[in-house]
């Protein structure tokens, strides 16, 4: 969902036009001050500062149709970091230029400026060095491959090496499919043993602790599924502690978790719901009729079968949610909690 914010009559007209032109591709809400309110345009306040405050935390993409100087002054107190700030674009009220102002990479403002410009026949204004020099920044690389950046300071340092034509290698310890369009003459894929031939490295791994003597950034694939079950009213802290301990034992980075997966009868279990929120991951709910199709692949419990109608929870749930992926840890039990760990089967993309 996008928001368009403007405070002039011409700006409102242009916003309505942009929304109509983007109707089939983008979902857009238009905001203005009360003075210029009209049908289809929201005007919750007469104060621009208050309006921007309301919109800034609600939308992932905001297009301002007004002078860039006004936007800079208005959003300055609200800016936190590239991890959480929305993509901010600025456009003139004739719709001739679209500036990527904030969160160009992680928030996607650069790409969104290009997409919008193509739709409305405008000119995208991109100022980030990696883009204008046809080099990929680490945060863009991570976003395109759904990787977690463990340290943004390191990411910035390695990006600078790439932009400045220093040789940087990608050490792909996780075996993900790397989009070849992200590579360039000074950014290549190589093995860990050859890192001394480079000035910097991008290490893609679910492990940690790398003995490497050059600047590097660690990117974590988020493709681990935890199949989980528990007794009713199991304490949240017990589930979290079990997950942390188990992940550490098998040397998987905690940020590699993409989702928890459980049976439908546990979808409202408070311990599982709070654990999902604690780790900031998705929760996949697998219905028992689907589990029944796969439960014979795993050891079953007669007690679980009698209680909920299927003989196993954690393993078939993890298996299904991982798209029949690789089991890294078979069902393990602790204090009434069952856990299995799965690596998702990677989706195959064309032209990669």
Coordinates of C-alpha atoms in Angstrom, one line a residue:
X1 CA 0.0 0.0 0.0
X2 CA 1.3 3.4 -1.0
X3 CA 0.4 6.9 0.4
X4 CA 0.5 10.1 -1.7
X5 CA 0.7 13.3 0.4
X6 CA 0.2 16.7 -1.1
X7 CA -0.9 20.2 0.1
X8 CA -1.8 22.0 -3.1
X9 CA -4.8 22.0 -5.5
X10 CA -2.5 21.0 -8.4
X11 CA -0.9 18.4 -6.3
X12 CA -4.3 16.8 -5.5
X13 CA -5.2 16.7 -9.1
X14 CA -1.9 15.1 -10.0
X15 CA -2.3 12.6 -7.2
X16 CA -5.7 11.5 -8.4
X17 CA -4.3 11.2 -11.9
X18 CA -1.4 9.1 -10.7
X19 CA -3.7 6.8 -8.7
X20 CA -5.9 6.3 -11.8
X21 CA -2.9 5.5 -13.9
X22 CA -1.5 3.0 -11.3
X23 CA -4.9 1.4 -10.5
X24 CA -4.1 -2.0 -12.0
X25 CA -0.6 -2.2 -10.4
X26 CA -0.5 -0.3 -7.1
X27 CA -2.9 0.3 -4.2
X28 CA -2.8 4.0 -3.2
X29 CA -4.3 6.2 -0.6
X30 CA -4.2 10.0 -1.2
X31 CA -3.8 12.5 1.7
X32 CA -4.1 16.2 1.8
X33 CA -5.0 19.0 4.3
X34 CA -8.7 19.8 4.9
X35 CA -8.6 22.8 2.6
X36 CA -8.2 20.7 -0.5
X37 CA -10.3 17.6 0.5
X38 CA -12.4 16.1 -2.3
X39 CA -14.0 12.8 -3.2
X40 CA -11.5 9.9 -2.8
X41 CA -9.0 12.0 -0.9
X42 CA -8.3 11.7 2.8
X43 CA -7.9 14.9 5.0
X44 CA -7.6 13.9 8.7
X45 CA -6.1 17.3 9.7
X46 CA -5.3 20.8 8.6
X47 CA -1.7 20.6 9.9
X48 CA 0.9 19.3 7.5
X49 CA 3.2 18.2 10.3
X50 CA 0.5 16.2 12.0
X51 CA -0.6 14.7 8.7
X52 CA 2.9 13.4 7.9
X53 CA 3.3 12.1 11.4
X54 CA 0.2 10.0 10.9
X55 CA 1.2 8.7 7.5
X56 CA 4.9 8.1 8.1
X57 CA 4.5 5.0 10.3
X58 CA 1.5 3.6 8.6
X59 CA 2.8 3.1 5.0
X60 CA 5.9 1.3 3.5
X61 CA 5.9 3.7 0.6
X62 CA 5.1 7.4 0.6
X63 CA 5.1 9.7 -2.5
X64 CA 5.1 13.4 -1.6
X65 CA 4.0 15.8 -4.3
X66 CA 5.6 18.9 -3.1
X67 CA 9.0 20.6 -2.9
X68 CA 11.8 18.3 -1.7
X69 CA 13.0 20.9 0.8
X70 CA 9.6 20.8 2.6
X71 CA 9.7 17.0 2.7
X72 CA 13.2 16.9 4.1
X73 CA 12.3 19.3 7.0
X74 CA 9.0 17.5 7.7
X75 CA 10.4 14.0 7.9
X76 CA 13.8 14.7 9.5
X77 CA 12.6 14.2 13.1
X78 CA 10.9 10.9 12.1
X79 CA 13.8 9.2 10.4
X80 CA 15.1 6.2 12.4
X81 CA 17.2 3.9 10.2
X82 CA 17.2 2.2 6.8
X83 CA 15.9 -0.9 8.4
X84 CA 12.5 0.6 9.4
X85 CA 12.0 3.8 7.5
X86 CA 9.6 3.7 4.6
X87 CA 10.5 4.3 1.0
X88 CA 10.1 8.1 0.4
X89 CA 9.7 9.5 -3.1
X90 CA 9.2 13.2 -4.1
X91 CA 7.5 14.3 -7.3
X92 CA 6.7 17.8 -8.7
X93 CA 3.1 18.6 -9.3
X94 CA 3.5 18.3 -13.1
X95 CA 4.7 14.7 -12.7
X96 CA 7.9 15.3 -14.6
X97 CA 10.5 14.1 -12.0
X98 CA 10.4 11.4 -9.3
X99 CA 13.1 11.6 -6.7
X100 CA 14.1 8.6 -4.6
X101 CA 14.7 10.5 -1.3
X102 CA 14.9 7.9 1.5
X103 CA 15.4 4.1 1.9
X104 CA 16.6 3.7 -1.7
X105 CA 17.8 0.1 -1.2
X106 CA 16.2 -1.6 1.8
X107 CA 13.0 0.2 1.5
X108 CA 13.1 -0.1 -2.3
X109 CA 12.6 3.6 -3.1
X110 CA 15.0 3.4 -6.1
X111 CA 13.2 0.6 -7.7
X112 CA 9.8 2.1 -6.9
X113 CA 10.8 5.4 -8.4
X114 CA 11.7 3.6 -11.6
X115 CA 8.5 1.6 -11.7
X116 CA 6.3 4.7 -11.1
X117 CA 8.2 6.7 -13.6
X118 CA 7.6 4.1 -16.2
X119 CA 3.9 4.0 -15.5
X120 CA 3.3 7.8 -15.7
X121 CA 6.1 8.6 -18.2
X122 CA 8.2 10.6 -15.7
X123 CA 12.0 10.7 -15.1
X124 CA 13.3 8.8 -12.1
X125 CA 16.0 10.7 -10.2
X126 CA 18.4 8.2 -8.5
X127 CA 21.4 9.5 -6.6
X128 CA 22.9 6.4 -4.8
X129 CA 26.4 5.8 -6.1
X130 CA 25.9 2.0 -6.6
X131 CA 22.9 2.6 -8.9
X132 CA 24.4 5.3 -11.0
X133 CA 27.6 3.3 -11.4
X134 CA 25.7 0.1 -12.2
X135 CA 27.1 -1.7 -9.1
X136 CA 24.9 -3.5 -6.6
X137 CA 24.9 -2.5 -3.0
X138 CA 25.0 -5.2 -0.3
X139 CA 21.6 -4.2 1.0
X140 CA 20.1 -4.5 -2.4
X141 CA 21.8 -7.8 -3.0
X142 CA 20.4 -9.1 0.3
X143 CA 16.9 -7.9 -0.4
X144 CA 16.8 -9.6 -3.8
X145 CA 17.9 -12.9 -2.4
X146 CA 15.9 -12.7 0.8
X147 CA 18.9 -12.6 3.1
X148 CA 19.3 -11.0 6.6
X149 CA 22.1 -8.5 7.0
X150 CA 23.8 -9.2 10.3
X151 CA 25.7 -5.9 10.4
X152 CA 24.7 -2.8 8.4
X153 CA 28.1 -1.1 9.1
X154 CA 29.9 -4.0 7.5
X155 CA 27.4 -3.9 4.6
X156 CA 28.2 -0.3 4.0
X157 CA 32.0 -1.0 4.1
X158 CA 31.7 -3.8 1.6
X159 CA 29.4 -1.8 -0.6
X160 CA 32.0 1.0 -0.7
X161 CA 34.6 -1.6 -1.9
X162 CA 32.3 -2.7 -4.7
X163 CA 31.6 0.9 -5.8
X164 CA 35.3 1.7 -5.7
X165 CA 36.2 -1.1 -8.1
X166 CA 37.9 -3.2 -5.4
X167 CA 37.7 -7.0 -5.9
X168 CA 35.0 -8.5 -3.7
X169 CA 34.0 -12.2 -3.6
X170 CA 30.7 -13.8 -2.8
X171 CA 31.3 -16.9 -0.6
X172 CA 28.0 -18.9 -1.0
X173 CA 28.2 -21.4 1.8
X174 CA 24.4 -22.0 1.7
X175 CA 24.1 -23.0 -1.9
X176 CA 21.4 -20.5 -2.8
X177 CA 20.8 -19.6 -6.4
X178 CA 22.5 -16.2 -7.0
X179 CA 21.0 -13.9 -9.6
X180 CA 23.8 -13.5 -12.1
X181 CA 22.6 -10.0 -13.0
X182 CA 23.9 -8.9 -9.5
X183 CA 27.5 -9.8 -10.5
X184 CA 30.0 -7.5 -12.2
X185 CA 33.7 -7.5 -13.1
X186 CA 34.9 -6.8 -9.5
X187 CA 32.1 -8.8 -7.7
X188 CA 32.4 -12.6 -8.3
X189 CA 31.6 -15.9 -6.7
X190 CA 34.5 -17.8 -5.2
X191 CA 35.4 -20.4 -2.6
X192 CA 36.2 -19.6 1.0
X193 CA 39.8 -20.8 0.6
X194 CA 40.5 -18.1 -2.0
X195 CA 39.3 -15.1 0.1
X196 CA 42.9 -13.7 0.4
X197 CA 42.7 -12.8 -3.3
X198 CA 40.1 -10.2 -2.6
X199 CA 39.7 -6.9 -0.7
X200 CA 36.4 -7.8 0.8
X201 CA 33.7 -10.6 0.9
X202 CA 30.0 -11.3 1.1
X203 CA 29.5 -14.5 3.1
X204 CA 26.2 -16.2 2.7
X205 CA 25.8 -18.7 5.5
X206 CA 23.5 -19.9 8.2
X207 CA 26.6 -20.5 10.4
X208 CA 28.6 -17.8 12.3
X209 CA 32.2 -17.3 13.4
X210 CA 34.3 -16.8 10.3
X211 CA 38.1 -16.8 10.5
X212 CA 38.7 -14.2 7.8
X213 CA 41.1 -11.4 7.7
X214 CA 39.5 -9.0 5.2
X215 CA 36.4 -6.8 5.5
X216 CA 33.3 -9.0 5.1
X217 CA 29.6 -8.9 5.6
X218 CA 27.6 -11.9 6.8
X219 CA 24.2 -12.5 5.1
X220 CA 21.9 -15.1 6.5
X221 CA 19.4 -17.0 4.3
X222 CA 16.0 -17.0 6.0
X223 CA 14.8 -20.4 4.8
X224 CA 14.6 -22.4 8.0
X225 CA 11.2 -23.8 9.1
X226 CA 10.6 -24.9 12.6
X227 CA 7.9 -27.6 12.9
X228 CA 6.5 -27.2 16.4
X229 CA 4.0 -28.7 18.7
X230 CA 3.4 -28.3 22.5
X231 CA 1.1 -29.2 25.3
X232 CA -1.7 -26.8 26.1
X233 CA -0.7 -23.7 28.0
X234 CA 3.0 -24.3 27.6
X235 CA 4.9 -21.2 28.8
X236 CA 6.3 -18.9 26.0
X237 CA 9.7 -18.6 27.7
X238 CA 10.1 -22.4 27.7
X239 CA 9.4 -22.6 23.9
X240 CA 11.8 -19.7 23.2
X241 CA 14.5 -21.2 25.3
X242 CA 14.1 -24.6 23.7
X243 CA 14.4 -23.1 20.2
X244 CA 17.4 -20.9 21.1
X245 CA 19.2 -23.9 22.7
X246 CA 18.5 -26.2 19.8
X247 CA 19.5 -23.7 17.1
X248 CA 22.8 -23.1 18.9
X249 CA 23.4 -26.8 19.3
X250 CA 23.2 -27.4 15.5
X251 CA 25.0 -24.1 14.8
X252 CA 22.2 -22.3 12.9
X253 CA 21.9 -18.5 13.1
X254 CA 18.7 -17.6 14.9
X255 CA 17.9 -15.1 12.1
X256 CA 17.8 -18.0 9.6
X257 CA 14.3 -18.9 10.8
X258 CA 11.6 -17.9 8.3
X259 CA 8.5 -19.5 10.0
X260 CA 7.1 -21.6 12.7
X261 CA 4.8 -24.3 11.5
X262 CA 2.1 -26.1 13.6
X263 CA -1.2 -28.0 13.4
X264 CA -4.5 -26.2 13.1
X265 CA -5.6 -27.1 16.7
X266 CA -2.6 -25.1 18.0
X267 CA -3.2 -22.0 15.9
X268 CA -4.4 -20.0 18.9
X269 CA -1.9 -21.5 21.4
X270 CA -0.6 -18.4 23.2
X271 CA 2.9 -19.8 23.7
X272 CA 3.3 -20.4 20.0
X273 CA 1.8 -17.1 19.0
X274 CA 4.0 -15.1 21.4
X275 CA 7.1 -17.1 20.2
X276 CA 6.3 -16.2 16.6
X277 CA 6.1 -12.5 17.7
X278 CA 9.4 -12.8 19.7
X279 CA 11.3 -14.0 16.7
X280 CA 9.5 -11.8 14.2
X281 CA 8.7 -14.7 11.8
X282 CA 5.6 -16.1 10.1
X283 CA 3.3 -18.8 11.5
X284 CA 2.2 -21.5 9.0
X285 CA -0.9 -23.4 10.1
X286 CA -1.2 -26.9 8.6
X287 CA -4.6 -28.6 8.7
X288 CA -4.9 -32.1 9.9
X289 CA -6.3 -33.5 6.6
X290 CA -3.1 -32.4 4.9
X291 CA -0.9 -33.8 7.7
X292 CA -2.7 -37.1 7.3
X293 CA -1.4 -37.4 3.7
X294 CA 2.2 -37.3 5.0
X295 CA 2.2 -38.6 8.5
X296 CA 3.2 -42.1 7.5
X297 CA 6.6 -40.7 6.5
X298 CA 7.4 -40.2 10.2
X299 CA 7.2 -42.0 13.5
X300 CA 3.8 -41.6 15.0
X301 CA 2.5 -41.3 18.5
X302 CA -0.6 -43.2 19.5
X303 CA -1.4 -40.6 22.2
X304 CA -1.2 -37.7 19.7
X305 CA -3.3 -39.7 17.2
X306 CA -6.0 -40.3 19.9
X307 CA -5.9 -36.7 21.0
X308 CA -6.0 -34.7 17.7
X309 CA -6.5 -37.3 15.0
X310 CA -3.0 -37.3 13.5
X311 CA 0.1 -39.2 14.8
X312 CA 2.7 -36.5 14.5
X313 CA 2.8 -32.7 14.4
X314 CA 6.3 -31.1 14.3
X315 CA 7.8 -33.3 11.5
X316 CA 4.9 -33.3 8.9
X317 CA 4.3 -29.6 9.6
X318 CA 7.9 -28.7 9.0
X319 CA 8.0 -31.0 5.9
X320 CA 4.9 -29.4 4.4
X321 CA 5.9 -25.8 5.1
X322 CA 9.4 -26.3 3.8
X323 CA 7.9 -27.6 0.5
X324 CA 9.3 -31.1 1.2
X325 CA 12.6 -29.6 2.1
X326 CA 15.7 -31.1 3.9
X327 CA 15.3 -32.2 7.5
X328 CA 18.2 -30.8 9.6
X329 CA 16.9 -32.1 12.9
X330 CA 14.3 -34.8 13.4
X331 CA 11.6 -34.5 16.0
X332 CA 13.1 -33.7 19.4
X333 CA 11.2 -33.3 22.6
X334 CA 11.7 -31.2 25.7
X335 CA 9.2 -30.5 28.5
X336 CA 6.1 -31.2 26.3
X337 CA 7.4 -29.3 23.3
X338 CA 8.2 -31.1 20.1
X339 CA 10.5 -29.5 17.5
X340 CA 11.9 -30.4 14.1
X341 CA 14.0 -28.2 11.9
X342 CA 13.8 -28.0 8.1
X343 CA 15.6 -26.2 5.3
X344 CA 13.1 -25.0 2.6
X345 CA 13.4 -26.4 -0.9
X346 CA 14.5 -23.4 -2.9
X347 CA 12.2 -22.1 -5.5
X348 CA 13.6 -22.2 -9.1
X349 CA 13.5 -18.8 -10.9
X350 CA 14.0 -18.3 -14.6
X351 CA 17.0 -16.3 -15.9
X352 CA 19.0 -16.7 -12.7

